[in-house]
Amino acid sequence: MSRRAVYLETFGCQMNELDSELVAGALARLGYAFTDSPDAADVVLYNTCSVREHAEQKVWSRLGEMAVRKKLDPALVVGVLGCMAERDGVDLIRRMPVVDVMCGPGELDKLPGLLDNAVRTKESLAGDDAPGVHDEPGAGSPLRSARQVALQGSASRRSATLAAAEDNLELLDLSRSISPIDSSEGVSKRSAYVRITRGCNKFCTYCVVPFTRGAEVHRPPDHIVEECRRLADSGVVEVTLLGQTVNHYRFEHGAAVTVGGLTQPQKGRSYKGGHDRDPFAGERVTTFADLLARIHEEVPGIQRLRFVTSYPRDFGDDVLEVMRDHPRICRYVHVPAQSGSDRVLAKMNRGYTIGEYEEFLARARAHLDQPEIGRPLMVSGDIIVGFPTETDEDYEATVGLLRRARYKNCFIFKYSPRPGTVAFDRIADDVPEAVKRRRNNELLAIQSEISDSIAREQVGREVEVFVEGVSKAQQKREGLTHGDIRKAGGAITLTIGGRDPAGNMDPGHGAVAAAEPEGDTTAQFSGRTEGDLIVFFDGPSSARGSLTGKTVRVRVDRADRLSLHGSLVEPQGSR
Ligand code: SAH
Ligand code: SF4
Ligand code: F3S
């Protein structure tokens, strides 16, 4: 039987991107192939987001397209994974019978099994009852019984025992397939996400995440450090730690770890043994500051360590000090304020005042903002406009905050009422759409000026740049506009279609063009500073293989809107 081709599309946040990578790795190990064309796929999977209505609408329209296609191809398997599956539950299937597989974000370890069942059931039904496959795939069709569902239901999730180590889902992160960088291909994954916390306990009144991702669970630090080490050994140099409120990370030691049914002391901890001794005496708690310091010290291969998203409350000086004292931790924090009005913040249940938020920003800058040594602190944020009852005065307070906070960038969202949340149930969505739109556009314009001026402040400075490769403009100049560029023995090979997330070539396509770099001409490279500013600089065309994935020093010559342009500083030394 030929390998089944999977098309996997991801919506939403970095957490979903990581989930998709893990799912793809698990499916690749089971022999599934990947394609970047839904039309060529036997299995179409959407890893979905529910945070705003707009995110869900995109998936509804994709599902509509699949419903049309399935009429012609009833053997097609369609799966909805992620937050929308969890939030909408079986209502989603009622509205879109095209869906065969549903899997919430807390059940993704079961996805390979569900998919396998769905595919096999379809095949056997199609074989047993050939005319059936031509039936409308709706009620009454034998193909309907292929449907597979795994959802947690937030109620059961919240009452469950919440030790991450006892969570089967932990196995999915632990089983991450980490493939070493293939030197013949040069370009491989240099950046990776590593989860430290699942779920969220905050219950901001507008937000679906605590319902879709369940209660906050912290992963054991040994698992996290080990995952970072394996990634670094495979060539990853930039790691971003993920959690909804990363700075609340806290792992209480003292319980044995149960993974895959095996109970064992936590590896690497101070296990003393003996009957009369506490086997886990010594380190009882790993805080977020401890975790950052451990990764920094124990995994020297990671050149850049970042984390998102931070919660403005309880961000202690201990974390800021660890950031200051460990040079490979990036001077970058993403700390959403959501609003500049205390009244609105209280209605959002954010648990801080704007005074407290700004006190945090001042403290962070006092510890970490050192432009004089080329290490300014960059802060990014999120704002929601048009939260129910938001007045002009509240909005003006947000304008004031935005101007004072001086974010490097800020995501600005119009409030989207989400069924099931407290705000949806208790406060009417009373800010007219036109007002939301105007506030949104005004804030975007203000932020754009601030981002510009922050970029201009970098001119004349030397910054460290993590090189991501030749720039998009350069690729375009070379006629390489689609697919990824891979270095193969001095020749640049263009691949239309790319590879699957496990690193395998897409079997449906292949290398279609090869171009030799011409002598030692100049090429434009792009990369990012530790504060996440985009930087363009020129370098020798022949160095694209050796520069990509490295950190270089660049002198900033000019700022052009949101990006910096500069030149390589010689000789290169790294921090
Ligand atoms: N845990 C993070 C945010 C996760 S959701 C934090 O607390 O900061 C990402 C962003 O989506 C939020 O910061 C918020 O700005 C936005 N968001 C969440 N729910 C929303 C809603 N119902 N309408 C509009 N924006 C929303
Ligand atoms: Fe949502 Fe608030 Fe949790 Fe962030 S902290 S995920 S906004 S509930
Ligand atoms: Fe969306 Fe779920 Fe992330 S709702 S923002 S995909 S946690």
XYZ file of C-alpha atoms and ligand atoms in Angstrom:
616
model
C 0.000 0.000 0.000
C 1.389 3.434 -0.850
C 2.265 5.908 1.886
C -0.642 8.123 2.773
C -0.029 11.777 2.079
C -0.952 14.228 4.821
C -1.605 17.937 4.423
C -1.306 19.714 7.787
C -2.193 23.388 8.136
C -1.622 25.296 11.362
C -3.540 28.301 12.688
C -2.997 30.257 15.893
C -0.132 30.615 18.281
C 3.361 29.179 18.702
C 1.897 26.502 20.957
C -0.015 25.216 17.949
C 3.069 25.403 15.728
C 4.906 23.212 18.190
C 1.958 20.814 18.465
C 1.881 20.497 14.674
C 5.581 19.747 14.605
C 5.172 17.030 17.234
C 2.151 15.516 15.490
C 3.939 15.565 12.136
C 6.956 13.859 13.682
C 4.760 11.147 15.196
C 2.939 10.576 11.885
C 6.196 10.547 9.900
C 7.525 7.806 12.175
C 4.417 5.788 11.376
C 5.124 6.050 7.666
C 2.853 8.913 6.631
C 4.236 11.211 3.949
C 3.570 14.950 3.787
C 2.467 17.227 1.010
C 1.976 20.961 0.875
C -0.959 20.636 -1.463
C -4.337 19.797 0.066
C -5.477 18.499 -3.330
C -2.751 15.866 -3.346
C -3.505 14.707 0.193
C -5.331 11.592 1.394
C -5.544 13.089 4.874
C -6.196 16.805 5.479
C -5.573 18.053 9.024
C -6.253 21.536 10.387
C -4.632 22.447 13.693
C -6.997 25.175 14.772
C -7.258 28.257 16.971
C -10.317 29.623 18.784
C -8.934 32.768 20.308
C -10.901 35.104 18.031
C -13.860 34.457 15.774
C -11.817 35.370 12.732
C -9.414 32.492 13.420
C -12.340 30.073 13.423
C -13.886 31.496 10.262
C -10.795 30.590 8.267
C -11.200 26.972 9.319
C -14.926 26.928 8.548
C -14.161 28.050 5.029
C -11.449 25.396 4.613
C -13.906 22.764 5.836
C -16.465 24.023 3.337
C -13.955 23.451 0.531
C -13.229 19.951 1.824
C -16.945 19.128 1.922
C -17.121 19.879 -1.794
C -14.067 17.793 -2.536
C -15.273 14.876 -0.432
C -18.289 14.450 -2.651
C -15.904 13.375 -5.387
C -13.459 11.625 -3.103
C -15.287 10.010 -0.163
C -12.125 8.245 1.012
C -10.606 11.607 1.975
C -9.987 11.838 5.723
C -10.472 15.289 7.278
C -9.313 16.058 10.806
C -9.785 19.088 13.053
C -7.155 19.305 15.776
C -6.456 21.907 18.418
C -8.401 24.537 20.297
C -11.420 24.776 18.005
C -11.991 21.018 18.209
C -11.903 21.233 21.995
C -14.154 24.297 22.190
C -16.784 23.347 19.659
C -16.782 19.628 20.423
C -19.327 17.522 18.589
C -21.244 20.634 17.540
C -18.497 21.081 15.003
C -19.262 17.701 13.433
C -22.972 18.480 13.441
C -22.277 21.664 11.495
C -19.593 20.104 9.295
C -20.191 16.373 8.777
C -17.133 16.351 6.526
C -14.999 16.037 9.681
C -13.800 12.485 10.368
C -11.320 13.067 13.167
C -11.482 15.532 16.042
C -8.689 15.850 18.536
C -8.296 18.480 21.251
C -4.887 19.951 22.094
C -4.773 17.929 25.304
C -5.250 14.632 23.468
C -2.787 14.912 20.616
C -0.827 11.891 21.808
C -3.854 9.863 20.655
C -3.990 11.411 17.179
C -1.909 8.769 15.354
C -4.216 6.046 16.696
C -7.370 7.958 15.792
C -6.112 8.667 12.319
C -5.077 5.119 11.736
C -8.525 3.923 12.829
C -10.237 6.431 10.573
C -8.131 5.531 7.539
C -8.453 1.778 8.064
C -12.166 1.897 8.760
C -12.709 3.873 5.590
C -10.619 1.503 3.555
C -12.366 -1.566 4.876
C -15.792 -0.032 4.442
C -14.914 1.027 0.937
C -13.673 -2.493 0.188
C -16.656 -4.289 1.745
C -19.256 -2.093 0.274
C -17.897 -0.530 -2.841
C -21.103 1.254 -3.875
C -21.164 2.876 -0.440
C -18.160 4.956 -1.231
C -20.167 6.807 -3.793
C -22.822 7.675 -1.271
C -23.141 11.177 -0.030
C -20.798 11.153 2.956
C -23.473 12.198 5.377
C -26.005 10.419 7.522
C -26.621 6.872 6.332
C -23.313 6.465 4.557
C -21.233 3.556 5.805
C -18.266 5.899 5.739
C -19.698 7.874 8.616
C -18.702 5.204 11.086
C -15.058 6.007 10.428
C -15.406 9.031 12.717
C -12.928 9.309 15.602
C -13.107 11.819 18.439
C -10.780 12.600 21.346
C -11.614 15.620 23.467
C -10.849 16.251 27.087
C -13.802 18.313 28.121
C -12.476 21.027 30.380
C -14.509 19.833 33.389
C -12.836 16.444 33.641
C -9.521 18.045 32.830
C -9.684 20.446 35.729
C -10.537 17.797 38.307
C -7.815 15.455 37.134
C -4.496 14.991 38.900
C -2.259 17.591 37.425
C 1.282 16.334 37.649
C 2.735 16.839 34.197
C 4.771 13.701 34.558
C 1.595 11.680 34.993
C 0.098 13.202 31.951
C 0.245 10.954 28.942
C 0.533 14.038 26.813
C 4.017 14.456 28.226
C 4.929 11.452 26.116
C 4.237 13.418 22.964
C 6.791 16.091 23.898
C 9.227 13.432 25.081
C 8.950 11.505 21.850
C 9.913 14.549 19.788
C 11.838 13.410 16.773
C 14.993 15.435 16.605
C 16.903 14.847 13.432
C 20.522 15.923 13.278
C 21.353 18.605 10.755
C 22.344 16.950 7.547
C 25.512 18.733 6.517
C 24.872 17.958 2.862
C 21.686 20.021 3.105
C 23.030 22.813 5.279
C 19.737 24.469 6.024
C 17.862 22.739 8.721
C 16.193 23.721 11.902
C 18.308 26.157 13.870
C 15.423 27.489 15.966
C 13.021 25.439 18.019
C 10.185 25.835 20.493
C 10.258 23.942 23.767
C 7.158 23.781 25.916
C 7.600 24.385 29.631
C 3.979 24.895 30.702
C 0.678 23.668 29.332
C -2.690 25.319 29.853
C -3.594 28.410 31.833
C -5.225 29.124 35.204
C -5.804 32.830 34.714
C -9.307 32.956 33.282
C -9.097 36.420 31.797
C -12.773 37.068 31.140
C -12.421 37.314 27.338
C -10.226 34.275 26.771
C -10.917 30.711 25.633
C -7.451 29.312 26.338
C -8.142 27.999 29.884
C -11.076 26.063 28.397
C -9.288 24.706 25.345
C -5.876 23.983 26.874
C -7.043 23.116 30.382
C -5.346 23.746 33.704
C -1.794 24.948 34.059
C 0.690 22.076 34.246
C 4.444 22.546 34.475
C 6.736 20.058 32.774
C 9.529 18.510 34.842
C 12.728 20.580 34.477
C 14.809 17.505 33.689
C 12.619 16.778 30.678
C 12.922 20.366 29.486
C 16.704 20.514 29.890
C 17.091 17.143 28.201
C 14.943 18.276 25.259
C 17.058 21.431 24.929
C 20.215 19.334 25.039
C 18.986 16.985 22.307
C 17.966 19.923 20.149
C 21.348 21.592 20.641
C 23.133 18.334 19.812
C 21.200 18.236 16.548
C 22.296 21.756 15.596
C 19.561 23.977 17.054
C 21.068 27.217 18.358
C 17.978 29.235 19.237
C 15.353 27.958 21.674
C 12.106 29.691 22.613
C 10.433 28.375 25.762
C 6.648 28.338 25.504
C 3.838 28.806 27.966
C 0.800 31.084 28.358
C 2.321 32.554 31.525
C 5.918 31.304 31.351
C 7.158 33.325 34.307
C 4.743 31.411 36.560
C 6.698 28.242 35.880
C 7.231 26.327 39.107
C 7.970 22.660 39.482
C 7.598 21.095 42.870
C 9.919 18.165 43.337
C 9.173 15.341 45.652
C 6.895 13.170 43.604
C 8.201 10.289 41.613
C 7.821 10.619 37.881
C 5.466 8.283 36.093
C 6.124 8.119 32.409
C 4.599 5.423 30.257
C 3.539 3.459 33.359
C 7.050 3.341 34.838
C 7.610 5.027 38.184
C 11.104 6.327 38.698
C 12.974 9.003 40.606
C 13.462 12.190 38.633
C 16.617 11.790 36.631
C 19.471 14.060 37.629
C 17.861 15.128 40.887
C 19.296 14.537 44.298
C 17.989 11.054 44.763
C 19.517 9.720 47.968
C 17.995 6.236 48.227
C 17.620 4.234 51.453
C 14.468 3.600 53.481
C 14.784 6.224 56.154
C 15.761 9.136 53.954
C 13.722 11.445 51.876
C 14.676 10.287 48.403
C 14.149 13.782 47.017
C 15.749 15.840 49.760
C 17.565 18.914 48.557
C 16.133 20.842 45.629
C 12.401 21.009 46.340
C 11.285 23.606 43.848
C 12.520 24.730 40.448
C 11.368 28.271 39.739
C 11.366 29.924 36.325
C 14.605 31.721 37.239
C 16.175 28.367 38.223
C 15.005 26.799 34.971
C 16.493 29.573 32.822
C 19.804 29.365 34.675
C 19.893 25.565 34.363
C 19.280 25.585 30.621
C 21.865 28.318 30.156
C 24.468 26.465 32.187
C 23.760 22.912 31.101
C 23.198 23.488 27.392
C 25.995 25.741 26.160
C 25.121 24.927 22.537
C 22.068 27.187 22.752
C 23.237 30.619 21.673
C 19.916 32.294 22.195
C 17.331 31.488 24.805
C 13.995 33.313 24.788
C 10.598 32.767 26.296
C 6.984 33.750 25.576
C 4.509 34.804 26.921
C 5.172 36.543 30.218
C 2.409 37.585 32.571
C 2.880 41.088 34.005
C 2.203 39.975 37.563
C 4.684 38.089 39.737
C 7.605 38.735 37.390
C 10.262 38.725 40.084
C 13.696 40.318 40.179
C 15.117 36.800 40.411
C 14.200 36.238 36.740
C 15.529 39.663 35.706
C 18.809 38.960 37.504
C 19.218 35.594 35.827
C 18.556 37.287 32.485
C 21.131 39.970 33.244
C 23.800 37.527 34.414
C 23.444 34.912 31.664
C 24.603 36.410 28.377
C 22.882 33.921 26.077
C 19.418 34.775 27.433
C 17.913 37.324 25.056
C 17.028 40.800 26.241
C 13.507 40.408 24.989
C 10.195 40.033 26.804
C 6.659 39.757 25.474
C 4.418 41.039 28.276
C 0.882 41.883 27.119
C -0.873 44.679 29.011
C -4.219 44.218 27.150
C -5.477 47.676 28.206
C -4.217 50.932 29.706
C -7.329 51.449 31.841
C -7.523 50.076 35.374
C -11.295 49.835 35.108
C -11.063 47.684 31.972
C -8.201 45.601 33.391
C -10.396 44.774 36.387
C -13.263 43.740 34.099
C -10.805 41.596 32.169
C -9.742 39.931 35.461
C -6.097 40.611 34.668
C -5.146 41.029 38.335
C -2.885 44.095 38.025
C -3.213 47.841 37.668
C -1.506 49.917 35.027
C 0.673 51.380 37.780
C 1.888 47.872 38.631
C 2.406 47.075 34.963
C 4.549 50.153 34.431
C 6.452 49.465 37.640
C 7.363 46.101 36.096
C 8.492 47.702 32.818
C 10.692 50.161 34.740
C 12.208 47.342 36.800
C 12.874 45.242 33.695
C 14.510 48.170 31.919
C 16.608 49.056 34.979
C 17.982 45.509 35.017
C 18.294 44.772 31.330
C 18.289 47.832 29.082
C 21.966 48.381 28.162
C 22.079 50.034 24.741
C 25.607 51.246 25.466
C 26.912 47.689 25.151
C 24.616 46.930 22.222
C 22.061 45.169 24.391
C 18.902 47.281 24.644
C 15.903 45.531 26.197
C 13.136 45.036 23.668
C 9.590 44.675 24.949
C 6.566 43.620 22.945
C 2.925 43.635 23.947
C -0.682 42.809 23.119
C -3.666 45.137 23.390
C -7.388 44.440 23.019
C -9.519 47.385 21.884
C -13.274 47.589 22.248
C -13.564 45.381 25.304
C -17.200 45.668 26.513
C -17.904 49.016 28.217
C -14.600 50.548 26.984
C -15.187 54.324 26.916
C -13.251 57.011 25.056
C -11.545 57.749 28.354
C -10.476 54.111 28.803
C -9.237 54.068 25.252
C -7.230 57.283 25.796
C -5.618 55.608 28.803
C -4.532 52.796 26.473
C -3.115 55.343 24.019
C -1.136 56.823 26.911
C 0.170 53.431 27.932
C 1.174 52.569 24.375
C 3.159 55.799 24.073
C 4.887 55.346 27.419
C 5.581 51.596 27.123
C 7.536 52.027 23.890
C 7.059 48.478 22.666
C 9.279 47.213 19.902
C 6.049 45.904 18.455
C 2.544 45.400 19.757
C -0.215 43.111 18.544
C -3.495 45.002 18.576
C -6.746 43.052 18.458
C -10.378 44.030 18.277
C -12.336 42.358 21.050
C -14.029 39.220 19.800
C -16.754 37.783 22.040
C -16.112 34.079 22.657
C -19.010 31.867 23.739
C -18.335 30.180 27.060
C -16.215 32.992 28.494
C -17.341 35.184 31.394
C -17.257 38.352 29.287
C -19.490 36.738 26.660
C -22.009 35.600 29.257
C -22.074 38.679 31.485
C -21.123 41.797 29.537
C -22.770 42.864 26.295
C -20.401 43.446 23.376
C -21.464 47.097 23.333
C -18.626 48.872 21.542
C -19.746 49.312 17.929
C -17.637 47.612 15.263
C -16.816 50.985 13.656
C -15.438 52.285 16.967
C -13.370 49.139 17.467
C -11.987 49.513 13.968
C -11.099 53.167 14.451
C -9.364 52.521 17.774
C -7.545 49.567 16.279
C -6.279 51.596 13.319
C -5.242 54.554 15.477
C -3.254 52.345 17.815
C -1.612 50.590 14.876
C -0.514 53.972 13.503
C 0.866 55.107 16.873
C 2.705 51.830 17.358
C 4.131 52.019 13.875
C 5.733 55.405 14.703
C 7.158 54.023 17.931
C 8.554 50.930 16.189
C 10.128 53.217 13.593
C 11.775 55.402 16.176
C 13.104 52.382 18.103
C 14.599 51.097 14.855
C 16.200 54.497 14.160
C 17.770 54.514 17.633
C 19.820 51.491 16.625
C 21.618 53.366 13.824
C 25.339 53.639 14.592
C 25.219 50.739 17.064
C 26.818 47.345 16.687
C 24.338 44.554 17.186
C 24.576 40.785 17.246
C 22.563 39.170 14.498
C 21.420 35.590 14.300
C 21.626 34.891 10.563
C 18.557 33.185 9.124
C 19.850 32.947 5.560
C 19.804 34.971 2.360
C 16.980 37.505 2.408
C 13.697 37.070 0.554
C 14.700 39.925 -1.767
C 17.914 38.086 -2.591
C 16.019 34.883 -3.288
C 13.743 36.824 -5.597
C 16.703 38.360 -7.416
C 18.058 34.883 -7.966
C 14.699 33.712 -9.179
C 14.206 31.519 -6.183
C 10.831 32.711 -5.113
C 9.160 29.568 -3.949
C 10.261 26.764 -1.721
C 13.382 26.624 0.367
C 16.971 27.098 -0.539
C 19.313 24.329 0.374
C 23.030 24.198 0.085
C 24.300 21.015 -1.482
C 28.020 20.717 -2.096
C 28.460 24.334 -3.146
C 25.400 24.383 -5.389
C 22.229 26.039 -4.278
C 19.339 23.717 -4.852
C 15.848 25.056 -5.023
C 13.105 22.779 -3.933
C 9.580 23.493 -4.957
C 7.310 22.119 -2.312
C 9.829 21.905 0.488
C 9.970 19.147 2.959
C 7.741 17.739 5.591
C 8.230 18.898 9.182
C 10.235 15.765 9.961
C 12.829 16.908 7.449
C 12.011 14.485 4.662
C 11.661 15.620 1.121
C 8.168 15.888 -0.118
C 7.826 12.776 -2.256
C 5.488 14.481 -4.687
C 8.064 17.028 -5.739
C 11.786 17.190 -5.901
C 14.783 19.288 -6.647
C 13.876 21.125 -9.805
C 16.547 23.746 -10.279
C 20.141 24.252 -9.353
C 22.150 27.431 -9.605
C 25.812 27.926 -8.808
C 26.624 31.024 -6.804
C 28.629 33.225 -9.125
C 32.185 33.552 -7.834
C 32.304 35.666 -4.730
C 29.601 38.158 -5.464
C 27.657 39.824 -2.722
C 24.369 38.549 -1.418
C 21.914 40.108 0.983
C 21.375 38.168 4.219
C 18.703 38.568 6.850
C 18.634 37.785 10.510
C 17.390 39.032 13.856
C 18.857 40.728 16.894
C 18.380 39.207 20.323
C 15.613 41.778 20.787
C 13.897 40.383 17.678
C 14.618 43.285 15.312
C 15.034 42.236 11.677
C 18.441 43.081 10.186
C 19.624 42.998 6.570
C 23.297 43.034 5.664
C 25.496 42.128 2.718
C 27.962 39.265 2.817
C 29.908 37.096 0.398
C 27.585 35.023 -1.696
C 29.739 31.960 -1.121
C 29.336 32.274 2.644
C 25.639 31.560 2.701
C 26.162 28.033 3.973
C 28.613 29.052 6.665
C 26.781 32.197 7.841
C 23.319 30.707 8.127
C 22.558 29.730 11.710
C 25.525 31.721 13.058
C 25.608 34.854 15.168
C 27.561 37.745 13.631
C 28.183 41.373 14.578
C 26.643 43.964 12.303
C 27.015 47.745 12.424
C 23.653 49.377 11.799
C 23.893 51.953 8.999
C 20.259 52.861 8.544
C 16.741 52.017 9.647
C 14.015 51.512 7.131
C 10.603 51.364 8.761
C 10.670 48.225 10.863
C 13.970 46.783 9.759
C 17.640 47.625 10.132
C 20.288 47.653 7.410
C 23.946 47.295 8.218
C 27.322 45.876 7.388
C 29.329 43.003 8.798
C 31.870 43.989 11.419
C 35.280 42.386 10.967
C 36.796 40.512 12.635
C 33.890 38.490 13.917
C 33.964 37.450 17.535
C 31.060 35.963 19.361
C 29.863 36.704 22.815
N -1.324 34.113 27.603
C -1.101 35.288 26.881
C -1.999 35.483 25.675
C -2.566 34.351 24.928
S -3.827 34.718 23.743
C -1.283 36.457 27.826
O -2.036 36.387 28.747
O -0.714 37.481 27.592
C -2.988 35.890 22.688
C -3.618 37.243 22.661
O -4.876 37.193 22.013
C -3.909 37.857 24.019
O -2.795 38.471 24.569
C -5.004 38.834 23.702
O -4.473 40.107 23.407
C -5.666 38.268 22.469
N -7.017 37.757 22.756
C -7.352 36.718 23.542
N -8.686 36.563 23.562
C -9.214 37.541 22.774
C -10.539 37.911 22.413
N -11.590 37.265 22.881
N -10.690 38.961 21.565
C -9.611 39.635 21.097
N -8.344 39.326 21.410
C -8.148 38.293 22.253
Fe -5.851 33.805 28.100
Fe -5.372 35.314 30.211
Fe -4.481 32.797 30.148
Fe -3.372 34.636 28.588
S -3.345 34.605 30.817
S -4.012 32.578 27.989
S -5.105 35.925 28.046
S -6.619 33.443 30.192
Fe -5.380 29.879 19.649
Fe -5.347 27.839 21.241
Fe -3.164 29.236 20.818
S -6.963 29.281 21.030
S -3.929 31.268 20.507
S -4.243 28.044 19.343
S -3.766 28.277 22.720
